mmCIF file of C-alpha atoms and ligand atoms in Angstrom:
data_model
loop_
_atom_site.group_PDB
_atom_site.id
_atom_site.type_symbol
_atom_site.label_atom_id
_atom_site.label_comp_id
_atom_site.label_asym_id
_atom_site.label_seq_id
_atom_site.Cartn_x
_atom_site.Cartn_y
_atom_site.Cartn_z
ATOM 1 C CA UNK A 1 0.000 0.000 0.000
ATOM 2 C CA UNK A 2 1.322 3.434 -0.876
ATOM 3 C CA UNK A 3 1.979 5.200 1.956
ATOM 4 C CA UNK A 4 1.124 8.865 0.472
ATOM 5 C CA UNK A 5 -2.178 9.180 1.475
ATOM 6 C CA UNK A 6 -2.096 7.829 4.968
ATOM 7 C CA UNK A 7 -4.352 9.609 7.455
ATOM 8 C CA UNK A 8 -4.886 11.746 4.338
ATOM 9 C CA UNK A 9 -1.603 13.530 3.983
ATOM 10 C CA UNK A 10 1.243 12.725 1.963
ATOM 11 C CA UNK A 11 4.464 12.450 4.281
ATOM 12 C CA UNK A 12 6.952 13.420 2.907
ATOM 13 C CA UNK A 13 5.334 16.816 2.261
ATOM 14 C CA UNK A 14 4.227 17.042 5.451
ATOM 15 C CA UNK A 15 7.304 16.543 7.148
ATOM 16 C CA UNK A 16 9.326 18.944 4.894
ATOM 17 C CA UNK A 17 6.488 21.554 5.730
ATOM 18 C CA UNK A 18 5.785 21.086 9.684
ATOM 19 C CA UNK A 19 9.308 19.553 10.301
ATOM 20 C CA UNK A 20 7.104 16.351 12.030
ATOM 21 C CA UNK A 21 4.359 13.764 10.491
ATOM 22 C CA UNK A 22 2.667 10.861 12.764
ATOM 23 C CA UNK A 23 2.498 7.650 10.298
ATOM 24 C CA UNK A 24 0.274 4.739 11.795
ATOM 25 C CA UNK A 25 0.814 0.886 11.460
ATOM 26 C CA UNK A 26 4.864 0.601 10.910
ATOM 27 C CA UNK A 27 4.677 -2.372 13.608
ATOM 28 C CA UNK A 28 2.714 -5.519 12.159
ATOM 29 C CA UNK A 29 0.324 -6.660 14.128
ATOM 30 C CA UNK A 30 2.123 -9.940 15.067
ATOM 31 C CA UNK A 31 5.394 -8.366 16.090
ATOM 32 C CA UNK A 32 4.057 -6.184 18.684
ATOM 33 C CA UNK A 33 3.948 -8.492 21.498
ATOM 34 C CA UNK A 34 7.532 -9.480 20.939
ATOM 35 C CA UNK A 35 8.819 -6.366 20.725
ATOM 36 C CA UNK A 36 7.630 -5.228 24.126
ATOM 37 C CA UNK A 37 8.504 -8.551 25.093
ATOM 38 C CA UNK A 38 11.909 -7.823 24.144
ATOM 39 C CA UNK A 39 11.555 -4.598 25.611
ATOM 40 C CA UNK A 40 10.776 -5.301 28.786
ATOM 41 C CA UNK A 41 13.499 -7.689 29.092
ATOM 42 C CA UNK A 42 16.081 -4.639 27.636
ATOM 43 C CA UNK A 43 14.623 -1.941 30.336
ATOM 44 C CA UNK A 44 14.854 -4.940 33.182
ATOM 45 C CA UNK A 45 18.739 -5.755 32.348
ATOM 46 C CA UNK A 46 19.153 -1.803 31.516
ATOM 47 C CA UNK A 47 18.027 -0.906 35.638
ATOM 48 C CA UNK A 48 19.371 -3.633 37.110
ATOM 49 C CA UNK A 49 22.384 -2.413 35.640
ATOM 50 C CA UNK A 50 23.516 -5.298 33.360
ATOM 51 C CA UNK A 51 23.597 -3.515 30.733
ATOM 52 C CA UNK A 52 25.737 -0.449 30.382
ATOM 53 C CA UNK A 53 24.808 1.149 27.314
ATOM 54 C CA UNK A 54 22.196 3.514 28.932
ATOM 55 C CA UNK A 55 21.217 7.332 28.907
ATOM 56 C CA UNK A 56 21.684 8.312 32.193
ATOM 57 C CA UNK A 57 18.942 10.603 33.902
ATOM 58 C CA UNK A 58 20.684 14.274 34.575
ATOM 59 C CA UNK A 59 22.143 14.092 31.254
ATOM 60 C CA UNK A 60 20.363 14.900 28.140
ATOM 61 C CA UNK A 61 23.696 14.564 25.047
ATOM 62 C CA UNK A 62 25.990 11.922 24.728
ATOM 63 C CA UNK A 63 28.453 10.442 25.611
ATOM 64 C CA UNK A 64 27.002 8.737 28.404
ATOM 65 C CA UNK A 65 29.367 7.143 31.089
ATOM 66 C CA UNK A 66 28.457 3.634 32.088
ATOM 67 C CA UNK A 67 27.406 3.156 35.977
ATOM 68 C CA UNK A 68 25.540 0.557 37.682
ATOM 69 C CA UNK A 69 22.724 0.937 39.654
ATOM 70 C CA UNK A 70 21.675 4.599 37.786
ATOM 71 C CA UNK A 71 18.128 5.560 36.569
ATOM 72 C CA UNK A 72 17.601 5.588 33.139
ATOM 73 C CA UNK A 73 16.010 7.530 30.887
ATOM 74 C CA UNK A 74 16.717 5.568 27.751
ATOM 75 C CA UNK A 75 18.779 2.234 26.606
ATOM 76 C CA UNK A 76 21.397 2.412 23.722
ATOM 77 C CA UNK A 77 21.941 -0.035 20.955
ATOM 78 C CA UNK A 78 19.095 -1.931 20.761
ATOM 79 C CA UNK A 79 20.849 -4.500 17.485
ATOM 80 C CA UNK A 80 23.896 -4.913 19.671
ATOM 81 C CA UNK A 81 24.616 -8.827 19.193
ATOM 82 C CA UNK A 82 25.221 -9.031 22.892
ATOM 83 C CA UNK A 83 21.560 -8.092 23.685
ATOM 84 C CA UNK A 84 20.663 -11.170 21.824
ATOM 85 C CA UNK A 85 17.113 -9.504 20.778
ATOM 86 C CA UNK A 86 16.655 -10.253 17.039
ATOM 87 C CA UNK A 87 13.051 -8.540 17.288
ATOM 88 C CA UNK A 88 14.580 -5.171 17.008
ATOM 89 C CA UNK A 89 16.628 -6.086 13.768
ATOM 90 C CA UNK A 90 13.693 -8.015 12.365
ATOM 91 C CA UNK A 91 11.732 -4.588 12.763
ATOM 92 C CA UNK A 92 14.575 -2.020 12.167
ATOM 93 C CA UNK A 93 14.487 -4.186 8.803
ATOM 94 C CA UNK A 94 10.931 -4.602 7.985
ATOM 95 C CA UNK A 95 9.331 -3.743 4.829
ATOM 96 C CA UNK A 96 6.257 -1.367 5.952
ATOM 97 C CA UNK A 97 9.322 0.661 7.861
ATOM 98 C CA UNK A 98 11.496 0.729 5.268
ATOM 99 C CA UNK A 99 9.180 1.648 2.511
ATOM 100 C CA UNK A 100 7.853 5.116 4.560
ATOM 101 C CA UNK A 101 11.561 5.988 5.042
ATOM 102 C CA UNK A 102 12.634 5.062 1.341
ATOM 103 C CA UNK A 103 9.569 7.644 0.753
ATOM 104 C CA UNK A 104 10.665 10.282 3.272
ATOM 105 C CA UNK A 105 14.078 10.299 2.217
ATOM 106 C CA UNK A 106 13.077 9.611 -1.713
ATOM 107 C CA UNK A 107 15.562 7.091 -2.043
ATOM 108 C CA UNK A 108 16.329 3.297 -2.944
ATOM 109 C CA UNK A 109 17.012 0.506 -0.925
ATOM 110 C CA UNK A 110 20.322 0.416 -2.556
ATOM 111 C CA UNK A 111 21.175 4.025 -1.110
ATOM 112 C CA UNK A 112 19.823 3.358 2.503
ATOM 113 C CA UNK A 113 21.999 4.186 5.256
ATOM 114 C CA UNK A 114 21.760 1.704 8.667
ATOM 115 C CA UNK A 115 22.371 3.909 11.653
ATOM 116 C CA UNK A 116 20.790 4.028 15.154
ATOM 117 C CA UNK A 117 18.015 2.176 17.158
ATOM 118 C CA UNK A 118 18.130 2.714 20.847
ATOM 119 C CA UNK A 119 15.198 2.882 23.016
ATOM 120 C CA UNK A 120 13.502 5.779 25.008
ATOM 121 C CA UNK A 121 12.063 4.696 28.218
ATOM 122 C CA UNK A 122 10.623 6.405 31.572
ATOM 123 C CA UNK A 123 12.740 6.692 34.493
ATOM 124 C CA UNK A 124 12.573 4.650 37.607
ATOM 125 C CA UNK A 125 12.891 6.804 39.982
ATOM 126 C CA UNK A 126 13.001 10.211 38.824
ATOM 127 C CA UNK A 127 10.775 12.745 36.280
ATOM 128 C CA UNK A 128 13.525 13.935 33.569
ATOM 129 C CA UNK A 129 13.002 16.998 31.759
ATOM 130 C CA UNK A 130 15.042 17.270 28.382
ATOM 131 C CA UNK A 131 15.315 20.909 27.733
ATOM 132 C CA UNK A 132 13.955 22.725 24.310
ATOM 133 C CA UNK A 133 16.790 21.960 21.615
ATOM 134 C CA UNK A 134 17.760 20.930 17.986
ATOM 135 C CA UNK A 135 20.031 17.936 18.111
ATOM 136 C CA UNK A 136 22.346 19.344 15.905
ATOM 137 C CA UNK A 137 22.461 23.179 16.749
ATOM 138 C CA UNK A 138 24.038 24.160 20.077
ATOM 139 C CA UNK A 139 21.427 26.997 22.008
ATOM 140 C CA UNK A 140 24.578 28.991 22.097
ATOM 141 C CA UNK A 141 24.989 28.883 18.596
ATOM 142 C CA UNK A 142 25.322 32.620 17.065
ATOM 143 C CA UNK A 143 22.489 33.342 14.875
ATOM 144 C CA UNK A 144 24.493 33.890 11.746
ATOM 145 C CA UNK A 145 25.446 30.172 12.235
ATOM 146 C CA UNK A 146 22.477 28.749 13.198
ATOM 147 C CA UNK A 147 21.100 30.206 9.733
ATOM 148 C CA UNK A 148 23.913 28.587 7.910
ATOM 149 C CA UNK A 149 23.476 25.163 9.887
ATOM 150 C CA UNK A 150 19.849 24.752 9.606
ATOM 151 C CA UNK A 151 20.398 25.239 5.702
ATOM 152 C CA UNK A 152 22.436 21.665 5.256
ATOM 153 C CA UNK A 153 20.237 18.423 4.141
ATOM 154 C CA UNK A 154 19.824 16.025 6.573
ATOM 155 C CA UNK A 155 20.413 13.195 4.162
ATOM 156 C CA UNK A 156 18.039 10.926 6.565
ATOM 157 C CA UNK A 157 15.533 10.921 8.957
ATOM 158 C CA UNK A 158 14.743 10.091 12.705
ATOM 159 C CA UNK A 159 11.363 8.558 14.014
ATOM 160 C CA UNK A 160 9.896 7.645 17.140
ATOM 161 C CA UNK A 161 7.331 4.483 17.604
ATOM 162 C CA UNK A 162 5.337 3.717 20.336
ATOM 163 C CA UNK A 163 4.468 0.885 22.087
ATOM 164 C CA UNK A 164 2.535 2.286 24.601
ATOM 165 C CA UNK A 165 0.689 5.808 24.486
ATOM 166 C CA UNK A 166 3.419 8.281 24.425
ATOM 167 C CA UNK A 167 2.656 11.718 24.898
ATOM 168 C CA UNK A 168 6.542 13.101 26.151
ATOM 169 C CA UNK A 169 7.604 14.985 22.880
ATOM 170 C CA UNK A 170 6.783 18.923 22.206
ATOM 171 C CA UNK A 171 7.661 20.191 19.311
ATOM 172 C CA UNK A 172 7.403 23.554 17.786
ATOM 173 C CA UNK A 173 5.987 22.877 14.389
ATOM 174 C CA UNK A 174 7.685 24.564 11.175
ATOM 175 C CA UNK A 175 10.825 25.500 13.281
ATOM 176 C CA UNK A 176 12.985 22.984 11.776
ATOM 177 C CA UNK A 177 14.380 25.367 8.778
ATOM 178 C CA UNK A 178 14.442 28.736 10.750
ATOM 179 C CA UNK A 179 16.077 30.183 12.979
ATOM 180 C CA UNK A 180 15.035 30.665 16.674
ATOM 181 C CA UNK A 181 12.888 34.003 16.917
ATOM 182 C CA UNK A 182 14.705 36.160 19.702
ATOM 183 C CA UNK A 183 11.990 35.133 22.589
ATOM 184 C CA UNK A 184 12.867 31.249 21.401
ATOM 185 C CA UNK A 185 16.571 32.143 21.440
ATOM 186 C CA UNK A 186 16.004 33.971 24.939
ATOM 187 C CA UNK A 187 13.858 30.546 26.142
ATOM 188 C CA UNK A 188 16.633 27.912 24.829
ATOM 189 C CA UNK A 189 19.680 29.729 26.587
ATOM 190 C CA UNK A 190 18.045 30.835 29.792
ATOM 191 C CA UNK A 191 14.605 28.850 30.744
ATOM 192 C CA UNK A 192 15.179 25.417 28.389
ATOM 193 C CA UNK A 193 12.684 23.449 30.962
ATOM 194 C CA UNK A 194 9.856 25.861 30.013
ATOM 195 C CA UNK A 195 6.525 24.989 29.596
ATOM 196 C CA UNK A 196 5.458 28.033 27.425
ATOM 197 C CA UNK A 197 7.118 27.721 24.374
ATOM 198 C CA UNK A 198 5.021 30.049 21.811
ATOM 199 C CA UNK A 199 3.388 27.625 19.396
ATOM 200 C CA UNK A 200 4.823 24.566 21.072
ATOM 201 C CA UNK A 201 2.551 20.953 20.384
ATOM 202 C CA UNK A 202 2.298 17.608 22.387
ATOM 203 C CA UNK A 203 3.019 15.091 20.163
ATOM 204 C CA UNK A 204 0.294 12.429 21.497
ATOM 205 C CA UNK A 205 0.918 8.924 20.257
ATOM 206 C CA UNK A 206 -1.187 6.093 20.173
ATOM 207 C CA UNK A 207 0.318 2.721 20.372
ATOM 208 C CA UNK A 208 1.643 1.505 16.945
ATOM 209 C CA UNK A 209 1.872 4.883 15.857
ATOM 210 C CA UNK A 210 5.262 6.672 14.454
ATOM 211 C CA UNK A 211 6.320 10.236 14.759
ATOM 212 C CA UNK A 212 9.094 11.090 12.017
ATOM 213 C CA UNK A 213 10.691 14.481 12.963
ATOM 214 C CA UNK A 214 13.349 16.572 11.608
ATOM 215 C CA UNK A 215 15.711 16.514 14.454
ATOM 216 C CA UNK A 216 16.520 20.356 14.120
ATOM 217 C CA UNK A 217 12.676 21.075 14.573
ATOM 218 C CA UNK A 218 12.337 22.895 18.308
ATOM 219 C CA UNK A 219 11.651 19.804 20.765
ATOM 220 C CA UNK A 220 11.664 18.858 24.263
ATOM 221 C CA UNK A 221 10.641 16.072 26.344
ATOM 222 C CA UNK A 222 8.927 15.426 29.807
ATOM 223 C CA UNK A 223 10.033 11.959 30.979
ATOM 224 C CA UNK A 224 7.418 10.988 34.029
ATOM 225 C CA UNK A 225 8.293 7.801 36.069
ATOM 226 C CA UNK A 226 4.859 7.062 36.719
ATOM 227 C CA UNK A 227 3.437 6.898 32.920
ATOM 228 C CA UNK A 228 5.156 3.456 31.460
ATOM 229 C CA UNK A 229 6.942 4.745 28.243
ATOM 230 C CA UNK A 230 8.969 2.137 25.690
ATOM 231 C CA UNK A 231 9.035 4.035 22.339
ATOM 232 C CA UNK A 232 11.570 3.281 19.780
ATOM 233 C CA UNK A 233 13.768 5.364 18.888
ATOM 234 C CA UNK A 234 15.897 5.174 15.630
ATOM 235 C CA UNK A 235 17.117 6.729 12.268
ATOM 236 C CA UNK A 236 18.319 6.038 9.031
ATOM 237 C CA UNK A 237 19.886 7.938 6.105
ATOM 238 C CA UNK A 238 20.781 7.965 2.565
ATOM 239 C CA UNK A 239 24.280 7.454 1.257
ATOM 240 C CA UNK A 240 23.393 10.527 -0.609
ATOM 241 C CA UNK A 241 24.754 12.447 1.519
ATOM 242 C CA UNK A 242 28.578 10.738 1.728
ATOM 243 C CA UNK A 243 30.260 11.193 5.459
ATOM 244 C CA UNK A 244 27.595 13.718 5.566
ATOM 245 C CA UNK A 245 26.488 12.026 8.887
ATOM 246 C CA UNK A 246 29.280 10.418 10.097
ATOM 247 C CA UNK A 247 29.183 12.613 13.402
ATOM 248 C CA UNK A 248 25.935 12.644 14.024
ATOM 249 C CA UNK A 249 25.854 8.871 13.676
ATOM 250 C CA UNK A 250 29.162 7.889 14.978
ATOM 251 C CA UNK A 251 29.003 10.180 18.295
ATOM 252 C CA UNK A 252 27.160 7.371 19.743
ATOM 253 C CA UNK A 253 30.494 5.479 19.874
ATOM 254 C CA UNK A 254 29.200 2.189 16.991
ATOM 255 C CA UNK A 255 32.155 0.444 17.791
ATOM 256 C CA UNK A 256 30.682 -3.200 17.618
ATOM 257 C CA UNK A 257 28.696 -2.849 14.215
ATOM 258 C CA UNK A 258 32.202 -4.107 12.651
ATOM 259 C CA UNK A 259 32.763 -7.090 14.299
ATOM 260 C CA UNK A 260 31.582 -10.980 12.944
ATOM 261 C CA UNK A 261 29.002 -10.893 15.989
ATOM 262 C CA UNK A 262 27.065 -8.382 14.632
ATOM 263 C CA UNK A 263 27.762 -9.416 10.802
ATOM 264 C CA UNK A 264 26.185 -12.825 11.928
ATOM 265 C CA UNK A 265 23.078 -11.131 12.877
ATOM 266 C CA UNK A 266 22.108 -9.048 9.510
ATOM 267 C CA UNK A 267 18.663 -9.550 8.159
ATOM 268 C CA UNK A 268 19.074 -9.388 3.947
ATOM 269 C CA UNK A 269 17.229 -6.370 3.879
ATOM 270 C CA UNK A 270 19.709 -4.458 5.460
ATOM 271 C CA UNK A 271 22.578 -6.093 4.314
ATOM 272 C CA UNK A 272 23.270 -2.765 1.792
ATOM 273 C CA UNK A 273 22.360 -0.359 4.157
ATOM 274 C CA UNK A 274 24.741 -1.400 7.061
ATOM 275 C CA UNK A 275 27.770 -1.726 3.783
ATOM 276 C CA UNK A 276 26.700 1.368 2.824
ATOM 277 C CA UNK A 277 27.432 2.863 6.780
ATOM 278 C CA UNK A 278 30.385 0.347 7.272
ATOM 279 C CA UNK A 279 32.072 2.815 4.010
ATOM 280 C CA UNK A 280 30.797 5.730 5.415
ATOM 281 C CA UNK A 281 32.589 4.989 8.228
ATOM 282 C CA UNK A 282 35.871 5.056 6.546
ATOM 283 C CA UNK A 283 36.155 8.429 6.404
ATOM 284 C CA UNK A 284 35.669 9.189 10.681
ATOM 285 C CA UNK A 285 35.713 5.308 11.652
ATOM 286 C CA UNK A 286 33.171 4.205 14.020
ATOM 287 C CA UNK A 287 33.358 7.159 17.156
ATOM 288 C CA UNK A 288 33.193 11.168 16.200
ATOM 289 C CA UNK A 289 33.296 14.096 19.071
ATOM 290 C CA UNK A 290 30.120 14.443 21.053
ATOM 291 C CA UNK A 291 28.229 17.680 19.246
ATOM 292 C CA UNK A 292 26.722 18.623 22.381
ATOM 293 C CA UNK A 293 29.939 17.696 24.615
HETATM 294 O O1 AKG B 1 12.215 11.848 24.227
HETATM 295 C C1 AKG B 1 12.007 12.196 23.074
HETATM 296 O O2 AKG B 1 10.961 11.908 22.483
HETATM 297 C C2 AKG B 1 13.007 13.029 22.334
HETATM 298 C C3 AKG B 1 14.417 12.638 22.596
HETATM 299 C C4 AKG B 1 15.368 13.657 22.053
HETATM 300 O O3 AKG B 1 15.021 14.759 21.789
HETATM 301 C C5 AKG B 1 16.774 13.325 21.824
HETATM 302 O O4 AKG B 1 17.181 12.193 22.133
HETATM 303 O O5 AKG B 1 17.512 14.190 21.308
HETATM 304 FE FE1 FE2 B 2 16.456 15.678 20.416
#
């Protein structure tokens, strides 16, 4: 099924206007119980502090230090072969997914980019607030700059899918190409926590759905221990864009995607797009400098 007219609107469009598109029904039907299966196996091992691979709560940009016994706010590297969860591959790989991406980025299979697939949880023990931000612009970032930066293709795209209602992520809609008005600026340096960002949206998610967003639109997140949240949390790009986003990618530290372990786990589909990163790769290798430090 073409994905164009889903809930009416035609994606790609929509996310190039707003900066952000929900998409429903990128999780078949029969893979949902095993991915929050898997899941809540990854979150268990994640707070009991076996494994290590873990956004820590306090800190919103990696690199993350590894610590036992700390609450989380999100688990890294959900294809790593030592997780030994081949749901997240199987879906990371999935047709449904990677046809509305191949649309988004208006690409091939051929030119698909594997990158990240971690998983956004809420905290154990503590409400988190990330502050308002673009993931690749600094709120310090001098205006003249930010006008330049916010001008350079993405070459890919980021998504978040929910397995349970998820309603963590404002955005500001149709900031993702602009830069920050002076009240935004003003709100991003000195009050990032606030709740009264003009024009600012929920993003409310139903189970199954998918929220693709530019990640230079104007976001934040409220992490609440109390509300259950396991929404997944990836991206993928087009080798269109050449080392375009090695650092982006590689500031995650990806270490382990070139080792036989996690060669032995490849589903065919994404055979090409994890040779295509493996090359990209050659440029920066597999770790770049935090952006955020
Ligand atoms: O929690 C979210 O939905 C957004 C996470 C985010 O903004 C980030 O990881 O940069
Ligand atoms: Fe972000």
């Amino acid at each position: 099924m073409a994905l164009k007219d889903i809930n009416g609107i035609n994606i790609e469009v929509a996310l190039k206007a707003n900066g952000y598109v929900i998409v429903d029904n990128l999780i078949p039907d029969e893979m949902m119980p095993r991915l929050k299966a898997a899941t809540e196996r990854v979150v268990d091992r994640a707070r009991k502090g076996e494994w290590h691979h873990c956004r820590t709560v306090g800190k919103q940009f990696p690199p993350w230090t590894e610590e036992d016994n700390v609450d989380v706010w999100g688990v890294q590297f959900m294809m790593h072969p030592e997780l030994q969860e081949a749901v997240f591959m199987e879906w990371y790989g999935s047709e449904p997914l990677l046809a509305a991406v191949q649309q988004l980025l208006d690409c091939s299979r051929e030119q698909l980019q594997f990158e990240l697939f971690n998983l956004l949880i809420n905290p154990r023990d503590n409400d988190f607030d990330l502050t308002w931000h673009r993931d690749a612009v600094t709120a310090e970032c001098p205006e003249d700059e930010e006008r330049e930066k916010l001008k350079i293709p993405h070459y890919g795209t980021q998504w978040n899918t929910a397995l349970y209602e998820d309603d963590c992520l404002y955005v500001v809609p149709n900031s993702h190409r602009r830069v920050r008005t002076a009240e935004e600026r003003d709100i991003t340096i000195n009050d990032p926590k606030s709740h009264n960002m003009p024009g600012q949206i929920r993003v409310n998610l139903k189970p199954g759905q998918t929220v693709f967003y530019d990640n230079n639109i104007l976001h934040r997140a409220a992490y609440f221990k109390s509300k259950k949240r396991h929404t997944l949390h990836a991206c993928m790009g087009t080798t269109e864009g050449g080392d375009h986003r090695a650092n982006n990618i590689f500031q995650h530290g990806l270490g382990w995607l070139d080792t036989d372990d996690f060669r032995a786990t490849l589903v065919e589909s994404l055979k090409v797009p994890y040779e295509n990163t493996l090359a990209m790769s050659k440029a920066t290798g597999l770790s770049a400098k935090p952006i955020h430090g």
